[in-house]
C-alpha cells in the first residue's frame, strides 16, 4: 500500500517510492528520506505529490499498516464528470434534508432517523471521490453555509474513520457527528454568524458558545450517543489546551474528537468566505501540519492521503 501525499507533508523517516516529477535525479529511485539535503531537493523540485510507503517508513505515516486506501476509495467505473454531477446532486439534496432536520431539533422534535438519508448520501459521495466532494462543498452561500460545511465535515470524517480503522459502527457515528457538530450555531443570531468584519469581544464570546449550546441541545435526546455529544462539545479544543470551551489537553481528546477538529478546520480554510479567498487543499494541509501543537499530525497526513 502506497500513500500519495503533497510534498509539503514530507518528513525525514518516510520511505519514498516515487517523486512525481520528470526530474532525472529522482527517476527510478526508491529510498528512505534521511537527509535535509534530499528533503530540500524534493521540496524545490517541480513535483507536487510524492508516493510514500508507510510500511517501510521509520516514522508513523498516519495510516495503519496494512490498511488499503482502496477500501475507502474503490475505483468506481464512473468518469470524473459523472462523479461530480452525482456528488453535486447528493449534496444539494442532503443540504435540504439537513435544513429540515435542524429546524426540527430547534423546535424540540429531534428524530435521528431524519438524518439517515443525508448520512447515506455523504457516505456514498466520499466513496465515489473524496477530492470531488471536498471541491463541491467548497463554495457555500450565506444561507446554506452551515449545512454544506456540516456535509463536508461529515464526509471527511467518514473517510478518516475508515482510514483510521475505527470500524463500521463508529464510522457511521462519525458521519452523523459531522452532520450535527455545529448544531449549536442554530442558536447564534445570524447577523453575528454572518458578520463580515471583525467580531467584537462580546460577539466572539457568543460564537464560541456554540459547542456547549449544541451539546446542551442534543443531550436532551437519548438516541444521541455519548460519542456524538463529545464531538459536538469538544470539536474546538486543541492539543495544547488553547481551545474552547474547556481548554482540554491532548490526553483528554479522543481520536474521534481530533478527527472532527482536523476536518472542521480543513473545510473552513478551503472554503470561500466573504473576507478571504479559499485556500487550496495543499495550503491548508501544510498550514495545519506546521501546527502540530494544535492538530494531530497523523490525521493531517491521513487527510492528505485521502484527498490525493
Ligand atoms: Fe464549530
Short mmCIF file of N, CA and C in Angstrom, two decimals, residues 238-303:
data_model
loop_
_atom_site.label_atom_id
_atom_site.label_comp_id
_atom_site.label_asym_id
_atom_site.label_seq_id
_atom_site.Cartn_x
_atom_site.Cartn_y
_atom_site.Cartn_z
N UNK A 238 -8.02 22.15 21.39
CA UNK A 238 -6.74 21.98 20.69
C UNK A 238 -5.80 21.15 21.57
N UNK A 239 -4.85 20.44 20.93
CA UNK A 239 -4.00 19.51 21.67
C UNK A 239 -3.23 20.17 22.82
N UNK A 240 -2.85 21.47 22.65
CA UNK A 240 -2.05 22.13 23.69
C UNK A 240 -2.91 22.82 24.75
N UNK A 241 -4.22 22.62 24.68
CA UNK A 241 -5.10 23.19 25.71
C UNK A 241 -5.55 24.61 25.42
N UNK A 242 -5.23 25.12 24.22
CA UNK A 242 -5.58 26.52 23.92
C UNK A 242 -6.96 26.67 23.29
N UNK A 243 -7.68 25.55 23.14
CA UNK A 243 -9.01 25.63 22.51
C UNK A 243 -10.11 25.95 23.50
N UNK A 244 -11.36 25.79 23.07
CA UNK A 244 -12.50 26.05 23.93
C UNK A 244 -13.54 24.96 23.72
N UNK A 245 -14.51 24.75 24.59
CA UNK A 245 -14.88 25.59 25.74
C UNK A 245 -14.08 25.31 27.02
N UNK A 246 -13.46 24.14 27.17
CA UNK A 246 -12.86 23.82 28.46
C UNK A 246 -11.34 23.90 28.48
N UNK A 247 -10.72 24.09 27.32
CA UNK A 247 -9.25 24.11 27.28
C UNK A 247 -8.66 22.74 27.61
N UNK A 248 -9.32 21.67 27.12
CA UNK A 248 -8.80 20.32 27.38
C UNK A 248 -7.48 20.12 26.64
N UNK A 249 -6.62 19.26 27.21
CA UNK A 249 -5.35 18.97 26.55
C UNK A 249 -5.42 17.62 25.84
N UNK A 250 -4.31 17.30 25.12
CA UNK A 250 -4.26 16.12 24.26
C UNK A 250 -4.76 14.84 24.94
N UNK A 251 -4.36 14.63 26.20
CA UNK A 251 -4.71 13.36 26.84
C UNK A 251 -6.22 13.21 27.06
N UNK A 252 -6.97 14.29 26.95
CA UNK A 252 -8.42 14.21 27.11
C UNK A 252 -9.16 14.25 25.76
N UNK A 253 -8.39 14.34 24.69
CA UNK A 253 -9.04 14.48 23.37
C UNK A 253 -8.91 13.18 22.59
N UNK A 254 -10.03 12.49 22.45
CA UNK A 254 -10.02 11.18 21.80
C UNK A 254 -9.80 11.32 20.29
N UNK A 255 -9.49 10.19 19.66
CA UNK A 255 -9.27 10.20 18.21
C UNK A 255 -10.49 10.74 17.46
N UNK A 256 -11.72 10.31 17.78
CA UNK A 256 -12.88 10.86 17.05
C UNK A 256 -13.00 12.39 17.19
N UNK A 257 -12.69 12.93 18.37
CA UNK A 257 -12.75 14.40 18.53
C UNK A 257 -11.68 15.05 17.65
N UNK A 258 -10.48 14.50 17.67
CA UNK A 258 -9.39 15.06 16.87
C UNK A 258 -9.72 15.00 15.38
N UNK A 259 -10.38 13.91 14.97
CA UNK A 259 -10.78 13.78 13.56
C UNK A 259 -11.71 14.93 13.19
N UNK A 260 -12.68 15.21 14.06
CA UNK A 260 -13.63 16.28 13.76
C UNK A 260 -12.91 17.62 13.68
N UNK A 261 -12.00 17.88 14.61
CA UNK A 261 -11.27 19.16 14.63
C UNK A 261 -10.51 19.37 13.32
N UNK A 262 -9.79 18.33 12.90
CA UNK A 262 -8.98 18.45 11.69
C UNK A 262 -9.87 18.68 10.46
N UNK A 263 -10.98 17.94 10.36
CA UNK A 263 -11.87 18.08 9.20
C UNK A 263 -12.56 19.44 9.21
N UNK A 264 -12.94 19.89 10.41
CA UNK A 264 -13.63 21.17 10.56
C UNK A 264 -12.73 22.33 10.11
N UNK A 265 -11.50 22.34 10.60
CA UNK A 265 -10.58 23.43 10.26
C UNK A 265 -10.21 23.35 8.78
N UNK A 266 -9.98 22.14 8.28
CA UNK A 266 -9.64 21.99 6.86
C UNK A 266 -10.74 22.58 5.98
N UNK A 267 -12.00 22.26 6.30
CA UNK A 267 -13.08 22.78 5.46
C UNK A 267 -13.20 24.30 5.58
N UNK A 268 -12.99 24.81 6.78
CA UNK A 268 -13.07 26.27 6.96
C UNK A 268 -11.97 26.97 6.13
N UNK A 269 -10.75 26.42 6.17
CA UNK A 269 -9.64 27.06 5.45
C UNK A 269 -9.83 27.01 3.94
N UNK A 270 -10.42 25.91 3.45
CA UNK A 270 -10.51 25.73 2.00
C UNK A 270 -11.81 26.28 1.42
N UNK A 271 -12.65 26.90 2.26
CA UNK A 271 -13.91 27.45 1.75
C UNK A 271 -13.76 28.92 1.40
N UNK A 272 -14.58 29.34 0.44
CA UNK A 272 -14.60 30.75 0.08
C UNK A 272 -15.39 31.49 1.14
N UNK A 273 -14.83 32.54 1.69
CA UNK A 273 -15.52 33.37 2.67
C UNK A 273 -15.54 34.79 2.14
N UNK A 274 -16.51 35.60 2.61
CA UNK A 274 -16.57 36.97 2.08
C UNK A 274 -15.26 37.73 2.30
N UNK A 275 -14.51 37.37 3.34
CA UNK A 275 -13.32 38.14 3.68
C UNK A 275 -12.02 37.47 3.29
N UNK A 276 -12.10 36.31 2.64
CA UNK A 276 -10.84 35.66 2.23
C UNK A 276 -11.06 34.72 1.05
N UNK A 277 -9.98 34.51 0.30
CA UNK A 277 -10.07 33.52 -0.76
C UNK A 277 -9.99 32.12 -0.14
N UNK A 278 -10.43 31.13 -0.92
CA UNK A 278 -10.31 29.76 -0.41
C UNK A 278 -8.88 29.29 -0.57
N UNK A 279 -8.34 28.69 0.47
CA UNK A 279 -7.01 28.11 0.34
C UNK A 279 -7.12 26.82 -0.46
N UNK A 280 -6.03 26.44 -1.12
CA UNK A 280 -6.02 25.14 -1.78
C UNK A 280 -5.87 24.06 -0.69
N UNK A 281 -6.20 22.83 -1.06
CA UNK A 281 -6.05 21.72 -0.10
C UNK A 281 -4.61 21.66 0.40
N UNK A 282 -3.66 21.81 -0.53
CA UNK A 282 -2.25 21.70 -0.15
C UNK A 282 -1.86 22.79 0.84
N UNK A 283 -2.32 24.01 0.59
CA UNK A 283 -2.01 25.11 1.51
C UNK A 283 -2.59 24.84 2.91
N UNK A 284 -3.83 24.36 2.93
CA UNK A 284 -4.49 24.12 4.22
C UNK A 284 -3.79 23.00 4.98
N UNK A 285 -3.46 21.91 4.26
CA UNK A 285 -2.80 20.78 4.92
C UNK A 285 -1.44 21.19 5.48
N UNK A 286 -0.72 21.98 4.70
CA UNK A 286 0.61 22.42 5.12
C UNK A 286 0.49 23.30 6.38
N UNK A 287 -0.44 24.23 6.35
CA UNK A 287 -0.64 25.14 7.48
C UNK A 287 -0.96 24.34 8.75
N UNK A 288 -1.81 23.34 8.60
CA UNK A 288 -2.19 22.54 9.78
C UNK A 288 -1.04 21.64 10.22
N UNK A 289 -0.33 21.10 9.24
CA UNK A 289 0.78 20.20 9.57
C UNK A 289 1.85 20.93 10.37
N UNK A 290 2.02 22.22 10.04
CA UNK A 290 3.03 23.02 10.75
C UNK A 290 2.57 23.40 12.17
N UNK A 291 1.33 23.08 12.49
CA UNK A 291 0.80 23.41 13.82
C UNK A 291 0.46 22.13 14.59
N UNK A 292 1.48 21.30 14.73
CA UNK A 292 1.31 20.03 15.45
C UNK A 292 0.93 20.22 16.91
N UNK A 293 1.11 21.44 17.44
CA UNK A 293 0.71 21.67 18.84
C UNK A 293 -0.82 21.81 18.93
N UNK A 294 -1.46 22.06 17.79
CA UNK A 294 -2.93 22.21 17.80
C UNK A 294 -3.64 20.98 17.24
N UNK A 295 -3.09 20.45 16.13
CA UNK A 295 -3.78 19.38 15.40
C UNK A 295 -2.93 18.10 15.40
N UNK A 296 -3.62 16.97 15.37
CA UNK A 296 -2.94 15.68 15.32
C UNK A 296 -2.34 15.49 13.92
N UNK A 297 -1.01 15.53 13.85
CA UNK A 297 -0.35 15.48 12.54
C UNK A 297 -0.63 14.18 11.79
N UNK A 298 -0.81 13.08 12.53
CA UNK A 298 -1.11 11.82 11.84
C UNK A 298 -2.39 11.97 11.04
N UNK A 299 -3.35 12.71 11.62
CA UNK A 299 -4.63 12.87 10.94
C UNK A 299 -4.55 13.84 9.76
N UNK A 300 -3.64 14.83 9.88
CA UNK A 300 -3.44 15.75 8.75
C UNK A 300 -2.86 14.96 7.57
N UNK A 301 -1.92 14.08 7.87
CA UNK A 301 -1.35 13.23 6.82
C UNK A 301 -2.40 12.31 6.22
N UNK A 302 -3.20 11.73 7.10
CA UNK A 302 -4.25 10.83 6.64
C UNK A 302 -5.22 11.56 5.73
N UNK A 303 -5.53 12.82 6.09
CA UNK A 303 -6.43 13.62 5.27
C UNK A 303 -5.78 13.91 3.92
#
